[in-house]
mmCIF file of C-alpha atoms and ligand atoms in Angstrom:
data_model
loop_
_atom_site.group_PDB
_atom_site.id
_atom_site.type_symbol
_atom_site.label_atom_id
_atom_site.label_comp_id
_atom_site.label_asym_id
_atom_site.label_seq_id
_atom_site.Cartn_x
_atom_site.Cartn_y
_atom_site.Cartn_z
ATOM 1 C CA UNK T 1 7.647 83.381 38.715
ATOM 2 C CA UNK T 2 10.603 82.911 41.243
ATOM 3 C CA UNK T 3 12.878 85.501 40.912
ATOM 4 C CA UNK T 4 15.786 83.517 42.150
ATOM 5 C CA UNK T 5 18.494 82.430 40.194
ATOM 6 C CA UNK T 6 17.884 78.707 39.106
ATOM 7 C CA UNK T 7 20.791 76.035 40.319
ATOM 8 C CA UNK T 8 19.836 72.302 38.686
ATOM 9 C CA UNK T 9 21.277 70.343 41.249
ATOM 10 C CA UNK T 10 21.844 66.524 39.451
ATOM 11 C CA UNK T 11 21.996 63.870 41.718
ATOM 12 C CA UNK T 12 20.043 65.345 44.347
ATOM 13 C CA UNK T 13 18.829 61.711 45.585
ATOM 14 C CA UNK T 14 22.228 61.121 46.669
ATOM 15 C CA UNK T 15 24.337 62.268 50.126
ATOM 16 C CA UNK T 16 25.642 65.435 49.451
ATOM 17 C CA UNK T 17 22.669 66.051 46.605
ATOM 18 C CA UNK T 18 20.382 66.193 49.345
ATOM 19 C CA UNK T 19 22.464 68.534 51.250
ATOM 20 C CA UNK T 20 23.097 70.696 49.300
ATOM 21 C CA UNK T 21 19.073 70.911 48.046
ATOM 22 C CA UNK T 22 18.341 71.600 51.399
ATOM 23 C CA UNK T 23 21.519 74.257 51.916
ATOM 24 C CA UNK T 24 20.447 76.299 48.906
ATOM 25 C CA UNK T 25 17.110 76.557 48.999
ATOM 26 C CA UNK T 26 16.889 79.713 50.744
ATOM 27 C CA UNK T 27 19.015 81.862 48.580
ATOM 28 C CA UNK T 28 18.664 79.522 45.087
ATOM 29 C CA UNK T 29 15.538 78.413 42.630
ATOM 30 C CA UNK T 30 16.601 74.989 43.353
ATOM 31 C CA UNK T 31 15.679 72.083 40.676
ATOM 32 C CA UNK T 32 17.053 68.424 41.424
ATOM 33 C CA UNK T 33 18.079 65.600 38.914
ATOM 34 C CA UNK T 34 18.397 62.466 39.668
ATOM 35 C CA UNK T 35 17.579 59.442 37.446
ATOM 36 C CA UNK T 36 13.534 59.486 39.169
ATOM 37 C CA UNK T 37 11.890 62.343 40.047
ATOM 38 C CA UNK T 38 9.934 62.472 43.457
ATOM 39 C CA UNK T 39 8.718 65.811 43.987
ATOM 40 C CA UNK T 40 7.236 69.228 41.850
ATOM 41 C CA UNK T 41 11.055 70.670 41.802
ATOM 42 C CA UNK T 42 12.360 67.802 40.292
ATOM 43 C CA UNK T 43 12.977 66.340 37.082
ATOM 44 C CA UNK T 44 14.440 62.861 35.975
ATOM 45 C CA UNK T 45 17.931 63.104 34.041
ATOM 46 C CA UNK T 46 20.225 60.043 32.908
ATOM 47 C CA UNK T 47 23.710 61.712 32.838
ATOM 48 C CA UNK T 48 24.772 58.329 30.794
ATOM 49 C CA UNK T 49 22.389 59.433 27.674
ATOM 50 C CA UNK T 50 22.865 63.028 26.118
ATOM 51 C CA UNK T 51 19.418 62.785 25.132
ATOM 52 C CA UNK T 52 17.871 62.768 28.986
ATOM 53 C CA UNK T 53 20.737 65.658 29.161
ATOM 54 C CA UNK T 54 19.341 67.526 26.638
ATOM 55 C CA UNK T 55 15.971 67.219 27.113
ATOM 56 C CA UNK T 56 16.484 68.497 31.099
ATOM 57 C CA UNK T 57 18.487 71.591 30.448
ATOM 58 C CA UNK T 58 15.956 72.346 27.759
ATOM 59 C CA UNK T 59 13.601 72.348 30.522
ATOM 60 C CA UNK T 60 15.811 73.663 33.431
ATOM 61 C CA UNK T 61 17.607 76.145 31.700
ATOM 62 C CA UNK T 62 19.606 76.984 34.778
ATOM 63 C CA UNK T 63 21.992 79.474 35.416
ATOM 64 C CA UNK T 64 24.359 77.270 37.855
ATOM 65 C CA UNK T 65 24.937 73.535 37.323
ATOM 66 C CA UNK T 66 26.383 71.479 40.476
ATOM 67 C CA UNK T 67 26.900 67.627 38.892
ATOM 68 C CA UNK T 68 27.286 65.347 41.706
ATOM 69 C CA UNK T 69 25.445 62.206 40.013
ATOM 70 C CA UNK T 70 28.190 59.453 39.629
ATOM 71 C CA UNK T 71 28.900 55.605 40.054
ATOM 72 C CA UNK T 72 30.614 56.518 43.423
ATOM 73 C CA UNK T 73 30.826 52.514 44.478
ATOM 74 C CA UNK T 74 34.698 51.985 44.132
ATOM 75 C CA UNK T 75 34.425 48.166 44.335
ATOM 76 C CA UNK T 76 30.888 48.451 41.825
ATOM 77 C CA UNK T 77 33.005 50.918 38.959
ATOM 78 C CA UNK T 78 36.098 48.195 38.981
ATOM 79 C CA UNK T 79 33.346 45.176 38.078
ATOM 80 C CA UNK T 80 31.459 47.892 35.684
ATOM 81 C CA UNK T 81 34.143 49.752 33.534
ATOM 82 C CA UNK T 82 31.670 50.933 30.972
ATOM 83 C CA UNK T 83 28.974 51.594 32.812
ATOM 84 C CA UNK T 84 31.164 53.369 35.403
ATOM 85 C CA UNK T 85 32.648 55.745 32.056
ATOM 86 C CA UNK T 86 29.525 56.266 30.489
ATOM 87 C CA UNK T 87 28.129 58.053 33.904
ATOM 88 C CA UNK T 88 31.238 59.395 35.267
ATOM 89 C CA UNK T 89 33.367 60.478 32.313
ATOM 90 C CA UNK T 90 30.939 60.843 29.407
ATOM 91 C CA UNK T 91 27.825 62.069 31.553
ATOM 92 C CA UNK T 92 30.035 64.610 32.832
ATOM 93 C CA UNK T 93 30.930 65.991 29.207
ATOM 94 C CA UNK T 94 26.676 65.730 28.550
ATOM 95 C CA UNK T 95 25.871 68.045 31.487
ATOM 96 C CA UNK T 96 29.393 70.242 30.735
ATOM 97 C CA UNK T 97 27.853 70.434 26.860
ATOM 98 C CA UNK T 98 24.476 70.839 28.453
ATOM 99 C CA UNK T 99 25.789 73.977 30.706
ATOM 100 C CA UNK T 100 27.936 75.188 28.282
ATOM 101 C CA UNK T 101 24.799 76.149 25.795
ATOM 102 C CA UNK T 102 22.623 77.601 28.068
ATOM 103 C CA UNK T 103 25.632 79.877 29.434
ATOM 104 C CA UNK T 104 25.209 78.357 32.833
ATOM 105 C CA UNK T 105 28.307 78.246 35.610
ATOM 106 C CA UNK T 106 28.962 74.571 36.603
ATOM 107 C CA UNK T 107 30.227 73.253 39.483
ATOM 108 C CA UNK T 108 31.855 69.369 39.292
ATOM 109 C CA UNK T 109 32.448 67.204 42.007
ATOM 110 C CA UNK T 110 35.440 65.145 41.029
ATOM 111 C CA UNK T 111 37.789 63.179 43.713
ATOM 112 C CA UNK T 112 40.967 62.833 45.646
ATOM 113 C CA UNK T 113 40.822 58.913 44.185
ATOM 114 C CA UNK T 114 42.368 60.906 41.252
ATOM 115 C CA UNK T 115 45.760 60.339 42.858
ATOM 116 C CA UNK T 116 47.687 56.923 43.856
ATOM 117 C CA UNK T 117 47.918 58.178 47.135
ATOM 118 C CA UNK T 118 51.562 57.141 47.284
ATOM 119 C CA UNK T 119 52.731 60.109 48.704
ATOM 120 C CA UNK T 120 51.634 62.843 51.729
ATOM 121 C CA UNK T 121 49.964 66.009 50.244
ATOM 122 C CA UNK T 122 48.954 66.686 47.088
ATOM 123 C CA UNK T 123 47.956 70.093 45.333
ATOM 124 C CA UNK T 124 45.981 70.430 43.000
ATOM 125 C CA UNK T 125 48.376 71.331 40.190
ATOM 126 C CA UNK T 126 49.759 67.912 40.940
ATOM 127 C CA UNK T 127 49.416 65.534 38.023
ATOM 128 C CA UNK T 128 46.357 62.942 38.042
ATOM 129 C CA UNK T 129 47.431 59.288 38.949
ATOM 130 C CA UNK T 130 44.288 57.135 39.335
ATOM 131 C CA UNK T 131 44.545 53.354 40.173
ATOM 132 C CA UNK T 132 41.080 52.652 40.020
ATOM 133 C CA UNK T 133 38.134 52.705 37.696
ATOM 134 C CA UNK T 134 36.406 55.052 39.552
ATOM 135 C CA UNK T 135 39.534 57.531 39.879
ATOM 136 C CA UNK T 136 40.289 57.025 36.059
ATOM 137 C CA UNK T 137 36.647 58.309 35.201
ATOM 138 C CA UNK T 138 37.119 60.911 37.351
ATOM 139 C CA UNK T 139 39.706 62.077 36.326
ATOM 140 C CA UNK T 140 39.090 61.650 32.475
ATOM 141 C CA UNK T 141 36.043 64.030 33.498
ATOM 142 C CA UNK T 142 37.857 66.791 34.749
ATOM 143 C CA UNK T 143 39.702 66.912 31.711
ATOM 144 C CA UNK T 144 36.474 66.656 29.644
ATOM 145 C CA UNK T 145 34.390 69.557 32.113
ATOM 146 C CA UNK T 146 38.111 71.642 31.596
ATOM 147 C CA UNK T 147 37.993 71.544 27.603
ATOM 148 C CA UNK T 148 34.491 72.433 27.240
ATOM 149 C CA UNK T 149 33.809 74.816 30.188
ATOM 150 C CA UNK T 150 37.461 76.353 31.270
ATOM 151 C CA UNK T 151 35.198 78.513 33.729
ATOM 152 C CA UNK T 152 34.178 75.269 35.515
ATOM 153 C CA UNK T 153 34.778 74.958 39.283
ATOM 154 C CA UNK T 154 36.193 71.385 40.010
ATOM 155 C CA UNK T 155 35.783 70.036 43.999
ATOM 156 C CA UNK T 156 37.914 67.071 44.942
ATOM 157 C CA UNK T 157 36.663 65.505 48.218
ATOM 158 C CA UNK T 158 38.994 62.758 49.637
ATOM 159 C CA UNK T 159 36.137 61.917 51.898
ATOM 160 C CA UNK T 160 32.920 63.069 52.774
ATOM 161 C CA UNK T 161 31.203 62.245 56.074
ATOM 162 C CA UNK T 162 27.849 63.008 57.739
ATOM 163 C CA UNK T 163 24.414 61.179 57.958
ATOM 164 C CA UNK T 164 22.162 61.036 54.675
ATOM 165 C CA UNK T 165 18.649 62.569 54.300
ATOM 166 C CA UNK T 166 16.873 59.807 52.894
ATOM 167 C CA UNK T 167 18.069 55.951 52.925
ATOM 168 C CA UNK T 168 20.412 53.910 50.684
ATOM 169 C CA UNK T 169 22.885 57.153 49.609
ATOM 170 C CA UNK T 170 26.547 56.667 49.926
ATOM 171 C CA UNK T 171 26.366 58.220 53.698
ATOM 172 C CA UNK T 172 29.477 56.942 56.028
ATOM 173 C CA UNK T 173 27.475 57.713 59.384
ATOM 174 C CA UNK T 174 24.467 56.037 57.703
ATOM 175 C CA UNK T 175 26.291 52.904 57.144
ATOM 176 C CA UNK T 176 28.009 52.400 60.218
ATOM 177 C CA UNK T 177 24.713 53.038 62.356
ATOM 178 C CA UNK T 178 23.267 50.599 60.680
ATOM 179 C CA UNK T 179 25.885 47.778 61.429
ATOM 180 C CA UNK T 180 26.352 49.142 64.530
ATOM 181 C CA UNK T 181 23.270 48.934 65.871
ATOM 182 C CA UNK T 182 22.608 45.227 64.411
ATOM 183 C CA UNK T 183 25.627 44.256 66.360
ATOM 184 C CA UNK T 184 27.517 44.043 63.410
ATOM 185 C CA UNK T 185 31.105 44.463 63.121
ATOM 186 C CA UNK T 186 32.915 47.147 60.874
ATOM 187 C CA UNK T 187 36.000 46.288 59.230
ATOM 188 C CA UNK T 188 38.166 49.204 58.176
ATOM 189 C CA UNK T 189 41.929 49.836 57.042
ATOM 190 C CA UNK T 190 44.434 50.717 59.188
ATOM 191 C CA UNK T 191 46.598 52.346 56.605
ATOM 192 C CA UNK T 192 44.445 54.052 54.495
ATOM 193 C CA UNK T 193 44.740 58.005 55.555
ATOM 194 C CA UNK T 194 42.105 60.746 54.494
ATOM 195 C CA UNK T 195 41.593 64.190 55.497
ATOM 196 C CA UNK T 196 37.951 64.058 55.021
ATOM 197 C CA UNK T 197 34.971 66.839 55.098
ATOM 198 C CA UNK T 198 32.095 67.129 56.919
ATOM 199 C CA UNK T 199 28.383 67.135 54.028
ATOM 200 C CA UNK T 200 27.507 70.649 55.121
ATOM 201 C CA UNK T 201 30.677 72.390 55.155
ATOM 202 C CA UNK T 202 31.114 71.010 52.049
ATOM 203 C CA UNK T 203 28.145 71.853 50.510
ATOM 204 C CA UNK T 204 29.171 75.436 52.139
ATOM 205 C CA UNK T 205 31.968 75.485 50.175
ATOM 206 C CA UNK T 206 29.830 74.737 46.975
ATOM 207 C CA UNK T 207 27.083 77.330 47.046
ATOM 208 C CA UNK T 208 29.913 80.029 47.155
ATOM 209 C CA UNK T 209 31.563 78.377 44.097
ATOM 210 C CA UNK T 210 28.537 78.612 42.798
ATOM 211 C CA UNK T 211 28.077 82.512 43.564
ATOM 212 C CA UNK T 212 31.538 83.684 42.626
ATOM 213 C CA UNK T 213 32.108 82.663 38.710
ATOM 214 C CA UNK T 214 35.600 84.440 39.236
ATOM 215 C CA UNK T 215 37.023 80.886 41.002
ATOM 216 C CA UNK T 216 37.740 78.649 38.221
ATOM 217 C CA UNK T 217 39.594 75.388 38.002
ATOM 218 C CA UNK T 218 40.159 72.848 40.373
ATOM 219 C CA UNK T 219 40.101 72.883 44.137
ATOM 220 C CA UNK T 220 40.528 70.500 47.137
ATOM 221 C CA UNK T 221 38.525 70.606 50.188
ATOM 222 C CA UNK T 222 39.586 68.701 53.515
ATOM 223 C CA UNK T 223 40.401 68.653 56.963
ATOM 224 C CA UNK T 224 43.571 70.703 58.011
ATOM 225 C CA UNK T 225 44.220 66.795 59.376
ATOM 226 C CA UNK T 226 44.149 63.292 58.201
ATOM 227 C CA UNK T 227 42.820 59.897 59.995
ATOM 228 C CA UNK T 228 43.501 56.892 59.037
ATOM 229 C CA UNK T 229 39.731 55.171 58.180
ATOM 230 C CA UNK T 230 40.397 52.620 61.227
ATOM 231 C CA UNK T 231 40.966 55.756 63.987
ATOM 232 C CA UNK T 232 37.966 57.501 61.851
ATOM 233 C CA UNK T 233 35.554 54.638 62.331
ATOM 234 C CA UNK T 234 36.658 53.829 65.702
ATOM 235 C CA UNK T 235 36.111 57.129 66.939
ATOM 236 C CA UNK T 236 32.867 57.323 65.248
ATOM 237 C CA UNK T 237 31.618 53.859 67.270
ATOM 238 C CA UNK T 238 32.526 55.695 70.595
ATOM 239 C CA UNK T 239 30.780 58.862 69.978
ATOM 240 C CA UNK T 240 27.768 56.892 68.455
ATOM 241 C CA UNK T 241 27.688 55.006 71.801
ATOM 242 C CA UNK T 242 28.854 51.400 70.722
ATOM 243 C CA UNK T 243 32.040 49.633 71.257
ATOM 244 C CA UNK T 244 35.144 50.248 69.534
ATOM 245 C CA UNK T 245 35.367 46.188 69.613
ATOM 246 C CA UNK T 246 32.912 46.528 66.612
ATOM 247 C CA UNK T 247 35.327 48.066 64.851
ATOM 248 C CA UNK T 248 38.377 45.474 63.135
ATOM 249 C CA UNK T 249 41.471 46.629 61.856
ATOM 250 C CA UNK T 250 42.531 45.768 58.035
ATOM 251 C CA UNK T 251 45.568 45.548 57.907
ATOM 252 C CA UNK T 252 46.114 44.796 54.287
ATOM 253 C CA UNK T 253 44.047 45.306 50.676
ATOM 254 C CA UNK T 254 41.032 42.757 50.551
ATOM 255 C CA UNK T 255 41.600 40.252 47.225
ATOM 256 C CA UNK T 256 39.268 41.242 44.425
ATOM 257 C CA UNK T 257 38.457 44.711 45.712
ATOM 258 C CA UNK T 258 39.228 48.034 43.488
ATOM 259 C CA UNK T 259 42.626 49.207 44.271
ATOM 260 C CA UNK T 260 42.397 52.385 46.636
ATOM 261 C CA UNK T 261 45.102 54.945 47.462
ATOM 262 C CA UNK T 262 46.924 54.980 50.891
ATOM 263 C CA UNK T 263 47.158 58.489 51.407
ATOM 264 C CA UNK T 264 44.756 60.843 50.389
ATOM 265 C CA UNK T 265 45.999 64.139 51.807
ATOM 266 C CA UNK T 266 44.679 66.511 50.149
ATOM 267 C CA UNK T 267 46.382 70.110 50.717
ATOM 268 C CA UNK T 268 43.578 72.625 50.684
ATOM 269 C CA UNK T 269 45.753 76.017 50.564
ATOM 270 C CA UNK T 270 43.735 77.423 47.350
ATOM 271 C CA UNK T 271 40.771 76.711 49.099
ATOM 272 C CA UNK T 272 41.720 78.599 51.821
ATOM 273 C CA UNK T 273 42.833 81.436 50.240
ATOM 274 C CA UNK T 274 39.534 82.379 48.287
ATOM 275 C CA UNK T 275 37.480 81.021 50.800
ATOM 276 C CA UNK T 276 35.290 83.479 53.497
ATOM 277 C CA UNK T 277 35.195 80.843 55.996
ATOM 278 C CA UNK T 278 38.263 78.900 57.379
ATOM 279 C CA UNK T 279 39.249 74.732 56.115
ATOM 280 C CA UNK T 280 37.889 73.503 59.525
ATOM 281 C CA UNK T 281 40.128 71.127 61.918
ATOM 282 C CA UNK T 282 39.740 67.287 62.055
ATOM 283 C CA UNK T 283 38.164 67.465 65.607
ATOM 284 C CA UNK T 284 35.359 70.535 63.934
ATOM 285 C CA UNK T 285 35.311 68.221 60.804
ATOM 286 C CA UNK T 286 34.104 65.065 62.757
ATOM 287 C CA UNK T 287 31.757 67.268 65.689
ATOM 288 C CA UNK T 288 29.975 68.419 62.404
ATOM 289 C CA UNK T 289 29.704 65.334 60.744
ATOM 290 C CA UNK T 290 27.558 64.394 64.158
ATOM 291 C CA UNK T 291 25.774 67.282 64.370
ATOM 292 C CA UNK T 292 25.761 69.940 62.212
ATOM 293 C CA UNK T 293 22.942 70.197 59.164
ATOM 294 C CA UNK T 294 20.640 72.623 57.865
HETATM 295 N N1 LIG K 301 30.877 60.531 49.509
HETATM 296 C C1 LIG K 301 32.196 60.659 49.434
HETATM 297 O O1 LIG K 301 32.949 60.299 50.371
HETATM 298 C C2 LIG K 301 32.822 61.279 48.197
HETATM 299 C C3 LIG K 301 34.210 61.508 48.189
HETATM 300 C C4 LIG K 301 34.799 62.082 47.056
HETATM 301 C C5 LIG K 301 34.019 62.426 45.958
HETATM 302 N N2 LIG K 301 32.666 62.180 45.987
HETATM 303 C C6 LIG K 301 31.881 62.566 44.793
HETATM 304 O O2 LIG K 301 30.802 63.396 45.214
HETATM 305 C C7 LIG K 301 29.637 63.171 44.407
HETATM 306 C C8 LIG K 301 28.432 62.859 45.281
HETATM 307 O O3 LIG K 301 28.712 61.669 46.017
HETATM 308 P P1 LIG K 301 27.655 61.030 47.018
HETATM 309 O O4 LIG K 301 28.428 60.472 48.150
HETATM 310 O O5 LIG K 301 26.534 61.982 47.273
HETATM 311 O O6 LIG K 301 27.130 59.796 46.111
HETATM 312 P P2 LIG K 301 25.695 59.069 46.097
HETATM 313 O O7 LIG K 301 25.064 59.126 47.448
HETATM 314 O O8 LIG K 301 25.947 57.736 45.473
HETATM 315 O O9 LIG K 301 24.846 59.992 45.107
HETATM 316 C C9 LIG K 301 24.974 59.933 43.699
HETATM 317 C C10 LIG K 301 23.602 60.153 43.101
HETATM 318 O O10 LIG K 301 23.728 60.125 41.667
HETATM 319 C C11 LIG K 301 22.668 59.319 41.153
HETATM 320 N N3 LIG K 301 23.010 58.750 39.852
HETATM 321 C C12 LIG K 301 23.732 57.630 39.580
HETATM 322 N N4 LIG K 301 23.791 57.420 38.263
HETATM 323 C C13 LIG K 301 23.095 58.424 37.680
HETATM 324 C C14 LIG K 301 22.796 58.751 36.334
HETATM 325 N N5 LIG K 301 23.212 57.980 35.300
HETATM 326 N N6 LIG K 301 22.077 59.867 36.088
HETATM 327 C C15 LIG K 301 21.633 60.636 37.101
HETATM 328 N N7 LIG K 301 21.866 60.375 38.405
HETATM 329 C C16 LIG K 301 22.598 59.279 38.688
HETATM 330 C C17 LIG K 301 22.505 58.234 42.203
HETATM 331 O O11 LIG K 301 21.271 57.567 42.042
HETATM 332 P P3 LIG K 301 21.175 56.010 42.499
HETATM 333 O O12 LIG K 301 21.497 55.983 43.966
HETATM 334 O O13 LIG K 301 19.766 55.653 42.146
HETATM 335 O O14 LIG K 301 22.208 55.277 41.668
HETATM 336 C C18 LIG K 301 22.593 59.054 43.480
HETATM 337 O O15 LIG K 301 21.351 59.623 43.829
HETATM 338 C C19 LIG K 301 30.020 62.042 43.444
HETATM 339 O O16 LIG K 301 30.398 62.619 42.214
HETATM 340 C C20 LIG K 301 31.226 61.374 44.099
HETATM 341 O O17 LIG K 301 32.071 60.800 43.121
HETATM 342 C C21 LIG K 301 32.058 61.625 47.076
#
């Protein structure tokens, strides 16, 4: 019997799920959801049925919950409204049920796409103003996790980069490579501004959520800089080796594409306060991204 606490990581198939598997492992019994199950320390869950929900925690029965399963395809949730709320906003209120009766601490990663982005800086007292599907279900989960677990840790992310651990995941290096290396261009907006985080500093940040029940409610987790995601992908061509001429600017919103934010600063200063390690720096941010992993 593994003495270890047991964290049910669900969506471990995905970018930062497969992070974070890999960052906890040492110190964590670590179990992994995801809608298939590949491996011994796995088990399938559907977040969109409370049944699946059920039926895993009965099995799990963990002690720390980190849900990071979601429709996370922005232009995908605006064609698929009620598929996109049934995994984002109601599968969120399964696993915060689902935690809530086994007494286990969960950890929700919500986004910065919860916010219009009309403005530089937001906090995260600020009021939710979501222009998108995908932001509107995240935000209508938040609320949901908040009602039924008021102990709940809540991460918003403007923008996670590194490389992925197994193909297909929502991984921004992963993509890019791929194009890049085909000879394929990259278009990307000029005036769309993130401060984003590198995958393991992020999943950092969530394994000592995880540890310290005491931090409750919702906290953002960025760069101490933004970029806009032209200068982001740009830079990312030249330290990849390949031409910035792959890389064209957008200079306005694409027709028939989910509505995104301009300005997704997210100010971090809670963060920083009950965090042991410092918000790191665009230039650490994007030297991790390349290199650092566990
Ligand atoms: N990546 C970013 O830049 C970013 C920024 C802000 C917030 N976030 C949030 O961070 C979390 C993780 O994002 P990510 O980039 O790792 O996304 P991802 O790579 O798309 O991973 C999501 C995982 O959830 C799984 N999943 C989808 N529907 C499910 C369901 N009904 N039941 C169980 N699992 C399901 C997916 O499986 P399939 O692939 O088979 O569908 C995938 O393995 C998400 O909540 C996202 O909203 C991400």
């Amino acid at each position: 019997m593994d003495p270890r606490p047991r964290m049910f990581i669900i969506g471990a198939h995905g970018f930062v799920g497969g992070h974070l598997v890999l960052q906890a492992s040492g110190r964590w019994n670590v179990i992994g959801g995801d809608l298939l199950a590949s491996s011994e320390n796995e088990i399938a869950i559907d977040v969109a049925d409370p049944a699946s929900v059920a039926s895993a925690f009965a099995r799990v029965r963990p002690q720390v919950v980190v849900l990071l399963a979601a429709m996370a395809d922005i232009d995908r949730c605006e064609r698929e409204p009620r598929l996109t709320e049934s995994i984002n906003a109601d599968g969120a209120e399964f696993v915060a049920r689902g935690s809530a009766q086994c007494g286990a601490r969960l950890i929700y990663s919500s986004s910065a796409a919860v916010f219009d982005g009309t403005r530089h800086g937001y906090r995260e007292s600020d009021a939710p103003t979501p222009v998108s599907v995908y932001g509107r279900t995240k935000a209508e989960a938040e609320q949901r996790v908040a009602k039924l677990m008021p102990g709940a840790a809540i991460v918003r992310p403007a923008l996670v980069v590194g490389r992925g651990l197994r193909p297909g995941t929502n991984a921004l290096l992963d993509k890019l490579e791929t194009k890049f290396s085909a000879g394929r261009t990259v278009v990307a907006p000029t005036y769309e501004l993130r401060n984003p985080i590198d995958v393991y500093t992020l999943c950092e940040f969530l394994l000592e959520l995880a540890a310290r029940p005491e931090l409750q409610g919702i906290f953002h987790i960025g760069a101490t800089e933004s970029i806009s995601r032209f200068d982001l992908v740009t830079l990312y061509a030249e330290r990849l080796g390949y031409s910035r001429d792959l890389v064209v600017p957008q200079t306005a919103p694409i027709p028939g594409r989910a509505p995104r934010g301009l300005d997704h600063f997210l100010l971090c200063e809670r963060s920083r306060t009950v965090w042991s390690r410092p918000v790191p720096s665009l230039e650490e941010t994007i030297e991790r991204s390349l290199y650092v992993t566990a």
